Tab-separated table of C-alpha atoms in Angstrom:
chain	number	residue	atom	x	y	z
R	1	MET	CA	13.235	90.040	-86.311
R	2	SER	CA	11.885	87.122	-88.055
R	3	GLU	CA	13.349	87.867	-91.749
R	4	PRO	CA	16.810	88.074	-90.613
R	5	PHE	CA	16.752	85.118	-88.462
R	6	PHE	CA	14.768	82.780	-91.254
R	7	GLU	CA	17.770	84.154	-93.482
R	8	TYR	CA	20.437	82.957	-91.206
R	9	LEU	CA	18.521	79.496	-90.535
R	10	LEU	CA	18.391	78.989	-94.274
R	11	ARG	CA	22.195	79.238	-94.482
R	12	LEU	CA	22.702	76.996	-91.863
R	13	GLY	CA	20.075	74.313	-93.048
R	14	ASP	CA	20.985	74.690	-96.617
R	15	ASP	CA	24.949	74.017	-96.060
R	16	ARG	CA	23.887	70.621	-94.524
R	17	LEU	CA	20.879	69.614	-96.959
R	18	VAL	CA	23.398	70.236	-99.925
R	19	LEU	CA	26.460	68.612	-98.430
R	20	GLY	CA	24.360	65.858	-97.114
R	21	HIS	CA	23.029	64.965	-100.763
R	22	ARG	CA	26.240	65.247	-102.175
R	23	LEU	CA	27.661	62.805	-99.741
R	24	SER	CA	24.712	60.333	-100.267
R	25	GLU	CA	25.960	60.095	-103.879
R	26	TRP	CA	28.689	58.107	-102.226
R	27	CYS	CA	26.039	55.540	-101.487
R	28	GLY	CA	27.101	51.972	-103.182
R	29	HIS	CA	30.198	53.748	-104.422
R	30	GLY	CA	32.211	53.839	-101.559
R	31	PRO	CA	35.887	52.432	-101.647
R	32	THR	CA	35.384	49.969	-98.880
R	33	LEU	CA	32.048	48.674	-97.417
R	34	GLU	CA	32.879	50.254	-94.187
R	35	GLU	CA	33.834	53.619	-95.909
R	36	ASP	CA	30.286	53.381	-97.741
R	37	ILE	CA	28.802	53.056	-94.441
R	38	ALA	CA	30.698	55.941	-92.987
R	39	LEU	CA	30.083	58.198	-95.736
R	40	THR	CA	26.027	57.854	-95.660
R	41	ASN	CA	25.864	57.755	-91.890
R	42	ILE	CA	27.455	61.249	-91.907
R	43	ALA	CA	25.082	62.129	-94.791
R	44	LEU	CA	22.382	61.004	-92.792
R	45	ASP	CA	23.435	63.175	-89.754
R	46	LEU	CA	23.724	66.182	-91.894
R	47	VAL	CA	20.178	65.866	-93.558
R	48	GLY	CA	18.739	65.273	-90.124
R	49	GLU	CA	20.354	68.422	-88.926
R	50	ALA	CA	19.011	70.174	-91.940
R	51	ASN	CA	15.575	68.963	-91.049
R	52	LEU	CA	15.487	70.085	-87.625
R	53	VAL	CA	16.974	73.706	-88.658
R	54	LEU	CA	14.617	74.214	-91.684
R	55	GLN	CA	11.807	73.004	-89.511
R	56	ARG	CA	12.544	75.767	-87.112
R	57	ALA	CA	13.080	78.175	-90.072
R	58	GLY	CA	9.531	77.356	-91.368
R	59	GLN	CA	8.213	78.185	-87.616
R	60	ILE	CA	10.363	81.467	-87.886
R	61	GLU	CA	8.983	82.587	-91.277
R	62	GLY	CA	5.327	81.812	-90.082
R	63	ALA	CA	3.949	81.248	-93.709
R	64	GLY	CA	3.112	77.713	-93.223
R	65	ARG	CA	6.078	76.077	-94.939
R	66	ASP	CA	7.400	73.175	-93.327
R	67	GLN	CA	10.849	71.761	-93.672
R	68	ASP	CA	9.865	69.555	-96.691
R	69	ALA	CA	8.341	72.676	-98.681
R	70	LEU	CA	11.615	74.595	-97.975
R	71	ALA	CA	13.718	71.646	-98.948
R	72	TYR	CA	11.842	70.636	-102.175
R	73	LEU	CA	10.106	73.672	-103.471
R	74	ARG	CA	12.655	76.558	-103.484
R	75	THR	CA	14.722	77.058	-106.446
R	76	ASP	CA	18.538	77.312	-106.567
R	77	ARG	CA	18.345	81.130	-106.364
R	78	GLU	CA	16.386	80.631	-103.152
R	79	TYR	CA	19.208	78.293	-101.587
R	80	ARG	CA	21.569	80.133	-99.199
R	81	ASN	CA	24.229	77.425	-98.973
R	82	ALA	CA	27.934	78.436	-99.257
R	83	LEU	CA	29.367	77.350	-102.558
R	84	MET	CA	31.572	74.792	-101.463
R	85	VAL	CA	28.981	72.312	-100.329
R	86	GLU	CA	27.265	72.335	-103.770
R	87	LEU	CA	30.321	71.329	-105.806
R	88	PRO	CA	30.258	67.809	-107.317
R	89	LYS	CA	31.799	65.123	-105.122
R	90	GLY	CA	34.892	64.582	-107.297
R	91	ASP	CA	37.135	61.545	-106.185
R	92	PHE	CA	37.259	60.240	-102.796
R	93	GLY	CA	40.083	62.529	-101.703
R	94	TYR	CA	38.082	65.694	-102.913
R	95	SER	CA	35.095	64.434	-101.046
R	96	ILE	CA	37.249	63.922	-97.816
R	97	VAL	CA	38.904	67.239	-98.116
R	98	ARG	CA	35.879	69.013	-98.497
R	99	GLN	CA	34.235	67.055	-95.737
R	100	PHE	CA	37.340	67.979	-93.286
R	101	LEU	CA	37.348	71.698	-94.216
R	102	PHE	CA	33.571	71.890	-93.735
R	103	SER	CA	33.106	69.627	-90.446
R	104	THR	CA	35.664	71.611	-88.636
R	105	TYR	CA	34.059	74.825	-89.443
R	106	ALA	CA	30.731	73.283	-88.555
R	107	MET	CA	32.123	71.973	-85.112
R	108	HIS	CA	33.102	75.343	-84.266
R	109	GLN	CA	29.994	76.940	-85.485
R	110	TRP	CA	27.709	74.481	-83.482
R	111	GLU	CA	29.935	74.971	-80.341
R	112	ALA	CA	29.237	78.693	-80.360
R	113	LEU	CA	25.561	78.421	-81.345
R	114	SER	CA	25.094	76.061	-78.336
R	115	ALA	CA	24.848	79.394	-76.692
R	116	CYS	CA	22.178	80.879	-78.759
R	117	ALA	CA	19.351	82.897	-77.441
R	118	ASP	CA	16.729	80.863	-79.429
R	119	THR	CA	16.701	77.626	-77.340
R	120	ASP	CA	15.483	75.625	-80.110
R	121	LEU	CA	18.576	76.370	-82.091
R	122	ALA	CA	20.769	76.026	-78.950
R	123	GLY	CA	19.453	72.605	-78.391
R	124	ILE	CA	20.082	71.457	-82.095
R	125	ALA	CA	23.468	73.006	-81.981
R	126	ALA	CA	24.253	71.016	-78.629
R	127	LYS	CA	23.066	67.571	-80.340
R	128	ALA	CA	24.902	68.308	-83.650
R	129	LEU	CA	28.169	69.529	-81.990
R	130	LYS	CA	28.648	65.893	-80.593
R	131	GLN	CA	28.073	64.358	-83.955
R	132	SER	CA	30.317	67.120	-85.895
R	133	ARG	CA	33.291	65.675	-83.498
R	134	TYR	CA	33.002	62.285	-85.192
R	135	HIS	CA	32.675	63.867	-88.600
R	136	VAL	CA	35.964	65.780	-88.206
R	137	ARG	CA	37.871	62.690	-86.701
R	138	HIS	CA	36.703	60.639	-89.632
R	139	SER	CA	37.843	63.045	-92.272
R	140	ALA	CA	41.001	64.160	-90.293
R	141	GLU	CA	42.282	60.689	-90.031
R	142	TRP	CA	41.466	59.919	-93.778
R	143	LEU	CA	43.365	63.165	-94.808
R	144	VAL	CA	46.444	61.801	-92.798
R	145	ARG	CA	46.303	58.537	-94.461
R	146	LEU	CA	45.852	60.033	-97.981
R	147	GLY	CA	48.607	62.762	-97.477
R	148	GLY	CA	50.893	60.210	-96.069
R	149	GLY	CA	49.981	57.398	-98.455
R	150	THR	CA	51.181	56.786	-102.038
R	151	ASP	CA	52.092	59.736	-104.376
R	152	GLU	CA	48.819	59.122	-106.149
R	153	SER	CA	46.805	59.661	-102.804
R	154	HIS	CA	49.110	62.519	-101.931
R	155	GLY	CA	48.886	64.224	-105.280
R	156	ARG	CA	45.104	63.914	-105.338
R	157	ALA	CA	44.598	65.248	-101.863
R	158	GLU	CA	46.758	68.239	-102.479
R	159	ASP	CA	44.922	68.980	-105.743
R	160	ALA	CA	41.500	69.029	-103.921
R	161	LEU	CA	43.049	71.223	-101.098
R	162	ASN	CA	44.235	73.602	-103.810
R	163	ASP	CA	40.723	73.373	-105.722
R	164	LEU	CA	38.670	73.860	-102.624
R	165	TRP	CA	40.815	76.589	-100.769
R	166	ARG	CA	38.948	79.453	-102.949
R	167	TYR	CA	35.577	78.426	-101.325
R	168	THR	CA	36.838	78.802	-97.814
R	169	GLY	CA	36.486	82.370	-97.694
R	170	GLU	CA	32.973	82.523	-98.012
R	171	LEU	CA	32.498	80.313	-94.875
R	172	PHE	CA	33.859	82.993	-92.757
R	173	ALA	CA	32.196	85.962	-94.477
R	174	THR	CA	29.915	87.920	-92.202
R	175	ASP	CA	27.047	90.574	-93.343
R	176	ALA	CA	24.438	92.894	-92.185
R	177	VAL	CA	21.964	90.048	-91.721
R	178	GLU	CA	24.289	88.137	-89.508
R	179	GLN	CA	25.709	91.320	-87.696
R	180	ALA	CA	22.068	92.170	-86.445
R	181	LEU	CA	21.542	88.788	-85.023
R	182	VAL	CA	24.874	88.697	-83.532
R	183	LYS	CA	23.756	91.739	-81.267
R	184	GLN	CA	20.620	89.629	-80.173
R	185	LYS	CA	22.702	86.615	-79.432
R	186	LEU	CA	20.762	84.459	-82.257
R	187	ALA	CA	23.813	84.018	-84.498
R	188	VAL	CA	27.665	83.582	-84.262
R	189	ASP	CA	29.895	86.049	-86.263
R	190	SER	CA	31.232	83.956	-88.822
R	191	SER	CA	34.495	85.874	-88.923
R	192	SER	CA	35.261	84.881	-85.412
R	193	LEU	CA	35.465	81.323	-86.413
R	194	GLU	CA	38.241	81.682	-88.812
R	195	ALA	CA	41.078	81.915	-86.498
R	196	VAL	CA	40.314	78.231	-84.619
R	197	TRP	CA	39.293	76.929	-87.766
R	198	ARG	CA	42.833	77.685	-89.500
R	199	ARG	CA	44.539	76.342	-86.443
R	200	ASP	CA	43.037	73.127	-86.498
R	201	VAL	CA	43.236	73.041	-90.290
R	202	ALA	CA	46.613	73.822	-90.245
R	203	ASP	CA	47.526	71.191	-87.732
R	204	VAL	CA	45.968	68.275	-89.469
R	205	VAL	CA	47.358	69.395	-92.883
R	206	ALA	CA	50.714	69.187	-91.708
R	207	ARG	CA	50.380	66.009	-90.216
R	208	ALA	CA	49.238	64.833	-93.395
R	209	THR	CA	52.530	66.168	-94.939
R	210	LEU	CA	50.311	68.498	-97.134
R	211	THR	CA	50.976	72.230	-97.996
R	212	LEU	CA	48.244	74.828	-96.628
R	213	PRO	CA	47.534	76.694	-99.718
R	214	PRO	CA	48.091	80.647	-100.255
R	215	ASP	CA	45.039	82.684	-99.645
R	216	GLY	CA	44.045	84.394	-103.130
R	217	TYR	CA	40.993	85.421	-104.448
R	218	MET	CA	37.701	83.977	-102.615
R	219	GLN	CA	34.844	82.874	-104.444
R	220	ARG	CA	31.451	84.080	-102.967
R	221	GLY	CA	27.687	84.213	-103.758
R	222	GLY	CA	25.818	81.339	-102.358
R	223	ARG	CA	24.472	83.123	-99.263
R	224	ALA	CA	22.808	85.667	-101.722
R	225	GLY	CA	21.508	82.877	-103.674
R	226	GLY	CA	24.377	83.197	-106.480
R	227	HIS	CA	25.439	79.434	-107.198
R	228	THR	CA	27.469	77.648	-109.350
R	229	GLU	CA	25.749	75.498	-112.297
R	230	HIS	CA	26.142	72.433	-110.256
R	231	LEU	CA	23.371	73.455	-107.616
R	232	GLY	CA	20.558	73.514	-110.310
R	233	LEU	CA	21.382	70.103	-111.658
R	234	MET	CA	21.525	68.552	-108.018
R	235	LEU	CA	18.312	70.167	-106.876
R	236	ALA	CA	16.421	68.871	-110.265
R	237	GLU	CA	17.383	65.299	-108.973
R	238	MET	CA	16.370	66.087	-105.522
R	239	GLN	CA	13.140	67.771	-105.906
R	240	VAL	CA	11.867	65.679	-109.028
R	241	LEU	CA	9.496	63.553	-107.062
R	242	PRO	CA	7.867	65.660	-104.833
R	243	ARG	CA	7.564	68.241	-107.811
R	244	THR	CA	6.232	65.684	-110.161
R	245	TYR	CA	3.688	63.862	-107.659
R	246	PRO	CA	2.919	66.842	-105.023
R	247	GLY	CA	2.314	65.666	-101.461
R	248	ALA	CA	3.128	61.992	-102.654
R	249	LYS	CA	3.361	59.621	-99.455
R	250	TRP	CA	5.287	56.148	-99.234
Z	1	MET	CA	6.409	54.091	-66.636
Z	2	ARG	CA	5.728	50.309	-66.593
Z	3	ILE	CA	4.236	50.545	-70.012
Z	4	LEU	CA	6.984	52.583	-71.270
Z	5	GLU	CA	9.609	49.910	-69.927
Z	6	SER	CA	7.964	47.502	-72.432
Z	7	VAL	CA	8.708	49.936	-75.490
Z	8	LYS	CA	11.850	48.726	-76.733
Z	9	ASP	CA	14.394	50.663	-79.341
Z	10	PRO	CA	13.576	49.055	-82.622
Z	11	GLU	CA	17.188	48.821	-83.817
Z	12	VAL	CA	18.601	47.744	-80.206
Z	13	PRO	CA	15.763	45.479	-79.053
Z	14	VAL	CA	17.258	44.822	-75.443
Z	15	LEU	CA	17.157	48.304	-74.584
Z	16	SER	CA	13.843	50.097	-73.452
Z	17	VAL	CA	13.399	53.851	-74.338
Z	18	VAL	CA	13.528	54.631	-70.671
Z	19	GLU	CA	16.839	52.920	-70.194
Z	20	LEU	CA	18.244	54.621	-73.638
Z	21	GLY	CA	17.302	58.051	-71.952
Z	22	VAL	CA	15.175	58.997	-74.933
Z	23	VAL	CA	12.069	59.411	-72.360
Z	24	ARG	CA	12.959	62.694	-70.241
Z	25	ASP	CA	9.371	63.153	-68.451
Z	26	VAL	CA	5.973	62.021	-68.527
Z	27	GLU	CA	3.370	64.756	-67.574
Z	28	ILE	CA	-0.251	63.594	-66.716
Z	29	ASP	CA	-3.045	66.119	-66.594
Z	30	GLY	CA	-6.149	64.376	-65.979
Z	31	ASP	CA	-6.498	61.408	-68.437
Z	32	ALA	CA	-4.075	63.079	-70.695
Z	33	VAL	CA	-0.698	61.504	-71.049
Z	34	THR	CA	2.093	63.542	-72.601
Z	35	VAL	CA	5.800	61.676	-72.810
Z	36	VAL	CA	8.498	64.074	-73.237
Z	37	VAL	CA	11.300	62.505	-75.606
Z	38	THR	CA	14.510	63.725	-77.015
Z	39	PRO	CA	16.079	62.158	-80.208
Z	40	THR	CA	19.336	60.303	-80.090
Z	41	TYR	CA	21.114	61.574	-83.325
Z	42	SER	CA	19.448	64.244	-85.680
Z	43	GLY	CA	18.799	61.810	-88.445
Z	44	CYS	CA	18.087	58.846	-86.658
Z	45	PRO	CA	15.340	57.087	-88.746
Z	46	ALA	CA	14.166	55.044	-85.579
Z	47	MET	CA	12.917	58.294	-83.809
Z	48	GLN	CA	9.384	57.998	-85.558
Z	49	ALA	CA	9.242	54.373	-84.913
Z	50	ILE	CA	9.823	55.031	-81.235
Z	51	GLU	CA	7.184	57.914	-81.023
Z	52	ASP	CA	4.586	55.702	-82.751
Z	53	ASP	CA	5.569	52.704	-80.534
Z	54	ILE	CA	5.165	54.720	-77.381
Z	55	VAL	CA	1.798	56.076	-78.476
Z	56	SER	CA	0.227	52.726	-79.438
Z	57	ALA	CA	1.770	50.846	-76.239
Z	58	LEU	CA	-0.041	53.566	-74.104
Z	59	ARG	CA	-3.265	53.060	-75.931
Z	60	ALA	CA	-3.221	49.280	-75.429
Z	61	GLY	CA	-2.552	49.883	-71.840
Z	62	GLY	CA	-5.552	51.952	-71.673
Z	63	VAL	CA	-4.272	55.424	-72.035
Z	64	ALA	CA	-6.382	56.537	-74.897
Z	65	ASN	CA	-5.340	60.493	-74.749
Z	66	ALA	CA	-1.518	59.895	-75.321
Z	67	ARG	CA	0.888	62.171	-77.092
Z	68	VAL	CA	4.728	62.567	-77.588
Z	69	ARG	CA	6.480	65.843	-77.192
Z	70	THR	CA	10.163	66.356	-78.443
Z	71	VAL	CA	12.663	68.460	-76.568
Z	72	PHE	CA	16.176	69.173	-77.760
Z	73	THR	CA	17.721	70.341	-74.395
Z	74	PRO	CA	19.542	69.024	-72.876
Z	75	ALA	CA	21.054	67.160	-75.693
Z	76	TRP	CA	20.819	63.308	-75.628
Z	77	THR	CA	24.105	61.644	-74.197
Z	78	THR	CA	24.983	57.825	-73.673
Z	79	ASP	CA	25.857	58.864	-70.131
Z	80	TRP	CA	22.155	58.459	-69.101
Z	81	ILE	CA	22.372	54.676	-70.014
Z	82	PRO	CA	22.418	53.099	-66.710
Z	83	PRO	CA	24.883	50.344	-65.584
Z	84	ALA	CA	22.233	47.440	-65.584
Z	85	ALA	CA	21.450	48.525	-69.252
Z	86	ARG	CA	25.083	48.733	-70.220
Z	87	GLU	CA	25.364	45.079	-69.202
Z	88	LYS	CA	22.231	44.014	-71.325
Z	89	LEU	CA	24.048	45.558	-74.353
Z	90	ARG	CA	27.195	43.727	-73.664
Z	91	ALA	CA	24.994	40.293	-73.186
Z	92	TYR	CA	23.653	41.426	-76.659
Z	93	GLY	CA	26.822	41.713	-78.307
Z	94	ILE	CA	27.286	45.373	-78.514
Z	95	ALA	CA	30.045	46.904	-76.623
Z	96	PRO	CA	28.602	49.624	-74.361
Z	97	PRO	CA	29.759	53.208	-74.362
Z	98	SER	CA	32.403	54.632	-72.530
Z	99	HIS	CA	32.023	58.017	-70.690
Z	100	SER	CA	31.306	60.582	-73.319
Z	101	GLY	CA	33.726	63.213	-71.765
Z	102	VAL	CA	34.911	66.148	-74.270
Z	103	HIS	CA	37.642	64.796	-76.524
Z	104	SER	CA	39.923	67.299	-78.240
Z	105	PRO	CA	38.475	68.174	-81.475
Z	106	VAL	CA	40.958	66.811	-83.701
Z	107	GLN	CA	42.268	63.857	-81.651
Z	108	LEU	CA	43.303	61.323	-84.290
Z	109	ARG	CA	43.381	58.145	-82.384
Z	110	ARG	CA	40.665	56.661	-79.957
Z	111	ARG	CA	41.310	56.806	-76.361
Z	112	GLU	CA	41.176	53.737	-74.089
Z	113	PRO	CA	40.516	50.326	-75.984
Z	114	VAL	CA	37.063	48.968	-76.475
Z	115	LEU	CA	36.734	45.766	-74.654
Z	116	CYS	CA	35.220	42.812	-76.795
Z	117	PRO	CA	31.599	42.015	-75.705
Z	118	TYR	CA	32.372	38.332	-76.507
Z	119	CYS	CA	35.534	37.409	-74.673
Z	120	GLY	CA	36.384	40.621	-72.743
Z	121	SER	CA	39.830	41.067	-74.342
Z	122	ALA	CA	41.206	44.520	-74.671
Z	123	SER	CA	43.022	43.642	-77.904
Z	124	THR	CA	40.736	45.069	-80.248
Z	125	THR	CA	41.060	47.200	-83.649
Z	126	PRO	CA	38.667	49.945	-84.615
Z	127	ARG	CA	37.532	49.206	-88.283
Z	128	SER	CA	35.206	52.248	-88.557
Z	129	GLU	CA	33.423	55.007	-86.542
Z	130	PHE	CA	30.331	54.336	-88.342
Z	131	GLY	CA	28.288	51.245	-88.445
Z	132	SER	CA	24.818	49.605	-89.045
Z	133	THR	CA	22.956	52.448	-87.269
Z	134	ALA	CA	23.936	56.315	-86.547
Z	135	CYS	CA	24.869	55.145	-82.696
Z	136	LYS	CA	27.268	52.331	-83.531
Z	137	ALA	CA	30.917	51.882	-84.529
Z	138	LEU	CA	32.373	48.893	-85.994
Z	139	HIS	CA	35.351	47.069	-84.016
Z	140	PHE	CA	37.441	43.718	-84.645
Z	141	CYS	CA	38.435	41.343	-81.705
Z	142	ASN	CA	41.928	40.206	-82.116
Z	143	ALA	CA	41.794	37.513	-79.539
Z	144	CYS	CA	38.257	35.740	-80.537
Z	145	THR	CA	38.493	36.932	-84.173
Z	146	GLN	CA	35.056	38.196	-83.656
Z	147	PRO	CA	33.739	41.546	-85.425
Z	148	PHE	CA	31.407	43.308	-83.145
Z	149	GLU	CA	29.892	46.648	-82.669
Z	150	GLU	CA	30.300	49.537	-79.884
Z	151	PHE	CA	27.715	51.798	-78.866
Z	152	LYS	CA	29.202	55.088	-79.626
Z	153	ALA	CA	29.657	57.466	-76.432
Z	154	ILE	CA	28.198	60.930	-77.424
């Protein structure tokens, strides 16, 4: 039982760790001071969630790896995050659109996982659900402002939505690993989240006077360790210190 | 419990860890004391400091065999902060949290106005959902032109 559940926890944890790292790249570069603080606060929440989920993953694996070992000592092929979260942060509009698409997904995912048969993961989910509501509201408000703002902000938000859409399909793809766990109430069927996600996304996109892109080819691979070149470069930066100085302490 | 009342939140030093609702239970087994805590936010950097402060306060109070255990269920909520502690927050210049409730997921505007902790005015404008720490939001009072923080309801 432990192996699929370990794999599932890596998917959950890696999504948050990688996106949290991407968001943290805004530190000192936010468009305003308040926004700089907001983006890094959300990054902190996501890395905090990853910390708890990867800690649980280490316990389930039972091979003596803690959350730091899992974060810093795995290669890109061993990461299980969806491709969407590893893409470079782009401009502010791009980061906001991605944050909105992901946070809305994460909110529904945490809500379903609050009833998980693993009480540790259920507790983490109940806590993270509350945080994710703030994340959704933050990015949804920005999306409405950008879409209804100037031609420039509207155009950039629309470009980001069109660029990112092909990465949304992977969020709702389910597989044998997940299905085996769904039966044991350890995982949520990702495909079951798509309808509510689409409802919320369509609502905010319409309010932002943007157009929902058509569903075309959906890019996948992250859940099986097949990533874009961007993840390796990001991990090189994230992991350089613990790999160069193993066991380094403050 | 008296010793724990003296352990303050390092980032909101008017509240003790008991008032904050972080301390969920205290288990006493002979001379061993285990304090059961739950984290506020998943990435809150103050949690480690709080755990260390609890252990050192108990040691200073004569409890040599003290430890801290973390639980996640039920998830922490600002609804656990009692009225007297909310008044302390207001006096300290932080607007206390409203009832957490369940908001519609993509509600775009805030519910009722947040009252200014300095002059009590309801004419305030949210500046950012995120403030100096994970648990706070930024507002501006239009009446007394004072920026202030709100302890977010969660």
